[in-house]
CSV table of C-alpha atoms in Angstrom, one decimal:
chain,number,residue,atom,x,y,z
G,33,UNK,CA,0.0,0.0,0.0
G,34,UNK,CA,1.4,3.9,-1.0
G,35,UNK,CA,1.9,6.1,1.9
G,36,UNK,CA,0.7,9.3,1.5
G,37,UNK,CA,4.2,10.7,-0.3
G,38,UNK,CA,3.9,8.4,-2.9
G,39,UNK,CA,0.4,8.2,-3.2
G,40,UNK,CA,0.9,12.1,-3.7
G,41,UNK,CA,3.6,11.5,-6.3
G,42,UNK,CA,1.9,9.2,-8.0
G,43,UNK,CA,-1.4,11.1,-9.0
G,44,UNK,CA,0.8,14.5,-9.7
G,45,UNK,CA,3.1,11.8,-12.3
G,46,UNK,CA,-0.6,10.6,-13.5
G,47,UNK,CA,-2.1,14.3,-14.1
G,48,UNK,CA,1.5,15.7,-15.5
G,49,UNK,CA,1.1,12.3,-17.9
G,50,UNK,CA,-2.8,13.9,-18.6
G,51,UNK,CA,-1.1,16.8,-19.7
G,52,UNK,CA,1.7,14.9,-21.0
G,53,UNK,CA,-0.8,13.3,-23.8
G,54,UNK,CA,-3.0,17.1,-24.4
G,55,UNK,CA,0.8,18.0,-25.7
G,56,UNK,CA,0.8,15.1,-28.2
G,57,UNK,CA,-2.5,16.0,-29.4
G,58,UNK,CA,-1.4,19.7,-29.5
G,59,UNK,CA,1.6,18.9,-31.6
G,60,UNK,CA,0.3,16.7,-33.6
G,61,UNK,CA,-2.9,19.0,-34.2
G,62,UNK,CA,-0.7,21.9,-35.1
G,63,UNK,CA,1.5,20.0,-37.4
G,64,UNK,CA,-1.9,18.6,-39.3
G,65,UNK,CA,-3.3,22.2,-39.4
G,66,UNK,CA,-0.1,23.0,-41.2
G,67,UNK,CA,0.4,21.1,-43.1
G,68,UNK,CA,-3.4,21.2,-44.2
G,69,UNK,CA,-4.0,25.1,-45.0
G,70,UNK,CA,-0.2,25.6,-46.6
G,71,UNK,CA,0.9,21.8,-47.8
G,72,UNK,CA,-0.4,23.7,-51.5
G,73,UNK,CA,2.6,26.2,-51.5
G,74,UNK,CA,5.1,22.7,-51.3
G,75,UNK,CA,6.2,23.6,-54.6
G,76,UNK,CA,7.7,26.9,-53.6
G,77,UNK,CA,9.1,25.0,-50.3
G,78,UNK,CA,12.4,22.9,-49.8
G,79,UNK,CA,11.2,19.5,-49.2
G,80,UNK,CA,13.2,19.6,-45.8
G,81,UNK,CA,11.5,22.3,-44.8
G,82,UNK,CA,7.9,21.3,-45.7
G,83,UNK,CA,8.3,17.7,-43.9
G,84,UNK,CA,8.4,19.3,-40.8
G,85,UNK,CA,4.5,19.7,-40.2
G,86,UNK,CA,4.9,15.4,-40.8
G,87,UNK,CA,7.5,15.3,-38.3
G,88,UNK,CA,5.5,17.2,-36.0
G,89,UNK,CA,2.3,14.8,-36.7
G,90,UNK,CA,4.3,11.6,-35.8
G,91,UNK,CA,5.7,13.2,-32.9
G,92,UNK,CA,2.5,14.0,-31.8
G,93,UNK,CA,0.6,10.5,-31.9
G,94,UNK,CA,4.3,8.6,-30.2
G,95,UNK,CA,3.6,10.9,-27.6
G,96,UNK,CA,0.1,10.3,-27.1
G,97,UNK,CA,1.3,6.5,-26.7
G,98,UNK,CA,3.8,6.8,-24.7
G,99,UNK,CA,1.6,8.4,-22.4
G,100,UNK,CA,-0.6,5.4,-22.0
G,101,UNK,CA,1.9,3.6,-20.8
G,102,UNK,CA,3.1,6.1,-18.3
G,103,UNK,CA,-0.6,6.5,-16.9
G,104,UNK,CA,-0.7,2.9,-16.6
G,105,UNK,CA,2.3,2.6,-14.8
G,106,UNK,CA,1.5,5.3,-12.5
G,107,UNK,CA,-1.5,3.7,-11.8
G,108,UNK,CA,-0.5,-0.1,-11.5
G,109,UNK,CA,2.9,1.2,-9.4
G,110,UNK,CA,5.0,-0.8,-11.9
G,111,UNK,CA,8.2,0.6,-11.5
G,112,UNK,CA,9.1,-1.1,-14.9
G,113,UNK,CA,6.4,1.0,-17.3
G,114,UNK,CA,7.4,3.8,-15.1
G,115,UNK,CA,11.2,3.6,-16.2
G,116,UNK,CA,10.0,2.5,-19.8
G,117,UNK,CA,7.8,5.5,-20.1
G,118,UNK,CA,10.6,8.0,-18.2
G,119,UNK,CA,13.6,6.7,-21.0
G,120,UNK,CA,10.9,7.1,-24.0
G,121,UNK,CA,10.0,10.2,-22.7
G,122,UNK,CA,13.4,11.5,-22.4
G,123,UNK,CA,14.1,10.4,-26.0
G,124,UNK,CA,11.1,12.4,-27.7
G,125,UNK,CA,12.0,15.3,-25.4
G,126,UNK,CA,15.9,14.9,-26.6
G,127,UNK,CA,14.2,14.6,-30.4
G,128,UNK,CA,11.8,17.8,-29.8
G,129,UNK,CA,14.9,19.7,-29.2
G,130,UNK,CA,16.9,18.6,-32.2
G,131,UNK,CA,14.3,19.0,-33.9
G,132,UNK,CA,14.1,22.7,-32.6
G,133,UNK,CA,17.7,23.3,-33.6
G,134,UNK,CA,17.4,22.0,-36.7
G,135,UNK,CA,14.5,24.3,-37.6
G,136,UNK,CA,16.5,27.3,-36.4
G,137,UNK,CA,19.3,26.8,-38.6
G,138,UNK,CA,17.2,25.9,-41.5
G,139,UNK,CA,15.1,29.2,-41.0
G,140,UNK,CA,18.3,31.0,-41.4
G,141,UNK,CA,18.7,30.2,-45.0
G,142,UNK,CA,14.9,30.0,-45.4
G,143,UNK,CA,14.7,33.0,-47.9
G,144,UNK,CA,17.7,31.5,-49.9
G,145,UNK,CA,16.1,28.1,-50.3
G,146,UNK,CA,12.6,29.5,-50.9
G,147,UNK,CA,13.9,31.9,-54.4
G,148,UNK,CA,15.7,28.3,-55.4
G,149,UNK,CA,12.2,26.7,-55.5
G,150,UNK,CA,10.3,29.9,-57.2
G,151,UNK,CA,13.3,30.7,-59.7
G,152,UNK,CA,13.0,26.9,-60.6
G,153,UNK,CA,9.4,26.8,-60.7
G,154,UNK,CA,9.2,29.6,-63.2
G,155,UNK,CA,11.6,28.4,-65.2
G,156,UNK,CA,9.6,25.4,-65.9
G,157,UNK,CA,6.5,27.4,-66.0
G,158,UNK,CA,5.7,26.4,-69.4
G,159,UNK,CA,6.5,22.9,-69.2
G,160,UNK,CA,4.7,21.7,-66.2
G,161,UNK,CA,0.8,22.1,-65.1
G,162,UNK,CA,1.2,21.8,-61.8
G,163,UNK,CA,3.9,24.4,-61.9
G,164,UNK,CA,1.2,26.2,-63.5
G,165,UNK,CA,-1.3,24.9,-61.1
G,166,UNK,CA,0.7,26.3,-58.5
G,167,UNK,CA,1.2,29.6,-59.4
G,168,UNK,CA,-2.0,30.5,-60.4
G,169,UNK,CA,-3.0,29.5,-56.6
G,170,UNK,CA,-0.3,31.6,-55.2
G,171,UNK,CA,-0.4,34.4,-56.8
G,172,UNK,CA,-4.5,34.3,-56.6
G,173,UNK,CA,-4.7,33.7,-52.6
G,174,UNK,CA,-1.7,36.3,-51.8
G,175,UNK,CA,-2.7,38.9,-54.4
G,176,UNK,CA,1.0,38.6,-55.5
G,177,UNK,CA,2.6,38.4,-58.9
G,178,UNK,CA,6.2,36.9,-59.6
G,179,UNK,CA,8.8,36.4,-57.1
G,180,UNK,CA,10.1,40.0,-56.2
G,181,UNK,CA,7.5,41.4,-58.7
G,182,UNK,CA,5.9,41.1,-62.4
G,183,UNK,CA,9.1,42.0,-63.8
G,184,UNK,CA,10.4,38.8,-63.3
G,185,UNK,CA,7.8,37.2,-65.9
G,186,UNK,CA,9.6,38.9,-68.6
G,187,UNK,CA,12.1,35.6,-68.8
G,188,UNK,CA,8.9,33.8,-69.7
G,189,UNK,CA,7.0,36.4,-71.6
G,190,UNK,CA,9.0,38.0,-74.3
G,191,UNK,CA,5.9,40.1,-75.4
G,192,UNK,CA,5.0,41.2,-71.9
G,193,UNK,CA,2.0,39.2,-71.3
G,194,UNK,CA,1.9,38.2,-67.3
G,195,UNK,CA,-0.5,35.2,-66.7
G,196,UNK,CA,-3.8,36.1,-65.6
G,197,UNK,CA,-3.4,35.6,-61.8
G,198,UNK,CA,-1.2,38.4,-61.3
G,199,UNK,CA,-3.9,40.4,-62.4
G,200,UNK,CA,-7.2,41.1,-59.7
G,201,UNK,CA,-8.9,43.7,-61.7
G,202,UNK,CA,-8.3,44.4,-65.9
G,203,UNK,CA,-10.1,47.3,-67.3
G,204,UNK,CA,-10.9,45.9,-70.9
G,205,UNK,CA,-10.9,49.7,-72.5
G,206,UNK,CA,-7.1,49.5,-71.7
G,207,UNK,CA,-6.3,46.2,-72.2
G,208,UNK,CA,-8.0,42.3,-73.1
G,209,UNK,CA,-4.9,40.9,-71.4
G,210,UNK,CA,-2.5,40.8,-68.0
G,211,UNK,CA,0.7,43.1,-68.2
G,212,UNK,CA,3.2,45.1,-65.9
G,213,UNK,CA,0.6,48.1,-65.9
G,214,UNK,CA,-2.1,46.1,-64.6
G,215,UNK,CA,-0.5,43.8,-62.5
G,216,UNK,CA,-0.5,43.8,-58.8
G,217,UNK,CA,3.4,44.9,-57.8
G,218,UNK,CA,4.1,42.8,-54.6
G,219,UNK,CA,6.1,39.8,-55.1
G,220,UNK,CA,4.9,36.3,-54.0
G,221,UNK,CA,8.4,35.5,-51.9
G,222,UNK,CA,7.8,38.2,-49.4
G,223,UNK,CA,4.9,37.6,-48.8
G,224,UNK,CA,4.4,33.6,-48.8
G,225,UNK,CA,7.9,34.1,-46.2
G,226,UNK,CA,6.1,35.9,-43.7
G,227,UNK,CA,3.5,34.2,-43.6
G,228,UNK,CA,5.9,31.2,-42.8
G,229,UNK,CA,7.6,33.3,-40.1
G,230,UNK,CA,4.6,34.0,-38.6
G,231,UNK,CA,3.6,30.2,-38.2
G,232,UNK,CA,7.1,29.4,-37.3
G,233,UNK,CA,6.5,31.7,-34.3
G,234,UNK,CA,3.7,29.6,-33.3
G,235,UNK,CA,5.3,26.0,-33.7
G,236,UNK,CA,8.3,27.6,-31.4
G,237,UNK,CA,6.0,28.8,-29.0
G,238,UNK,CA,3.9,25.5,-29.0
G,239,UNK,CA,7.4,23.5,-28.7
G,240,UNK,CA,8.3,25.4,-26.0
G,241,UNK,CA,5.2,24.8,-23.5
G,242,UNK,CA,5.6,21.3,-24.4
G,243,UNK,CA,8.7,20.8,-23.8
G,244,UNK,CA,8.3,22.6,-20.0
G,245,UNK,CA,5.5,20.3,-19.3
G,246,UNK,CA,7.6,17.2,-20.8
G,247,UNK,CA,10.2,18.0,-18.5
G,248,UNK,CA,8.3,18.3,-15.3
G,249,UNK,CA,6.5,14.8,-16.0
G,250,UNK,CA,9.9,13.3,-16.8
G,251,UNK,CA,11.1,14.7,-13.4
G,252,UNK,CA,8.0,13.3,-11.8
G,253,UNK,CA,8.3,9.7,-13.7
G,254,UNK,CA,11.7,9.6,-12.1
G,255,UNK,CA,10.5,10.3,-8.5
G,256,UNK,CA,7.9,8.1,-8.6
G,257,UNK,CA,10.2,5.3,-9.9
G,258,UNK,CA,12.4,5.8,-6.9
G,259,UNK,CA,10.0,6.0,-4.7
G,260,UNK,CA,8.2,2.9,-6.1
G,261,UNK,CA,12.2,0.8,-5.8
G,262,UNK,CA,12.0,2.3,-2.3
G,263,UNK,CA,8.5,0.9,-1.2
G,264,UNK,CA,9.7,-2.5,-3.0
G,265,UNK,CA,12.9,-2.4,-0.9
G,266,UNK,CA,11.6,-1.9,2.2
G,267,UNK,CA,8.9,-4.9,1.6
């Protein structure tokens, strides 16, 4: 039978494994709402950068599992699913932080990656549908038109024609088709890169509490365990 110490940290390990499990579903909720509303800009994305939101997702549901077997343990006084969960826990938190210092340093050269990916794109404008596809979306939803502006069509239109998207509004007394007079004069790369700062922002943010939480049930796990070898000592 638990004395009243370890009965104590036993239901604290059980609720910090409660919130334990909300940060799995948080994660992986955040990474799936990424990776929904944007997973359409991929073209214009490094494919290391755009798995992240993936990453996040399969971080999310391990943890949610791991967490099972943490509340079971807390609750059963195994010692053993205790020191299982407290060594799976350490190794997603050890991950989560890698994985945070791998998205800083890839954020640095963000920008750079990002005009690889549109200069590419719109170089193979003409050859590819879903290049085509894709730009029409962009440059629709962000009101945008080329990477820095509608200059940069002129490598593909020689006569000055911009496709249609980079157009909102044509006044047909002045002209039947898109050009640099009519077209809208913010690039797409500015303007698709803050919005991925700005989410960026809230996946550090998000990783953050987590990991704070993480840490205090992995500190609890680990009382508990000694507290559990202590009861099974003194028996």
């Amino acid at each position: 039978m638990a004395s009243g110490g370890l009965a104590c940290v036993k239901y604290l390990t059980f609720f910090c494994n409660l919130l334990f499990a909300l940060t799995g579903l948080l994660i992986f909720l955040v990474g799936g709402m990424v990776q929904l509303n944007y997973a359409h800009y991929s073209n214009f994305v490094s494919d290391h950068i755009w798995t992240a939101p993936i990453i996040l997702m399969i971080v999310g549901a391990a943890v949610a599992v791991i967490c099972f077997l943490g509340c079971c343990g807390a609750l059963k006084e195994s010692s053993c699913m205790i020191l299982s969960f407290a060594i799976l826990a350490v190794v997603i938190f050890l991950f989560e932080i890698g994985l945070g210092v791998a998205g800083y340093v890839k954020h640095s050269g963000l920008q750079q990656l990002m005009e690889g990916q549109f200069n590419s794109t719109m170089r193979h404008y003409k050859e590819r549908k879903d290049y085509q596809d894709a730009w029409t979306l962009l440059q629709t939803e962000l009101d945008c038109c080329g990477t820095y502006g509608p200059n940069d069509w002129e490598v593909i239109y020689s006569n000055k024609t911009l496709p249609p998207a980079c157009c909102s509004v044509i006044n047909l007394s002045e002209a039947k088709e898109c050009t640099v007079v009519h077209a809208t004069q913010n690039g797409c790369l500015q303007k698709l890169l803050a919005i991925l700062d700005s989410k960026t922002l809230i996946l550090a943010t998000v990783v953050l509490a987590v990991a704070g939480i993480q840490l205090l049930t992995i500190l609890f796990a680990c009382c508990l365990y000694r507290s559990f070898r202590r009861s099974y000592d003194h028996v």
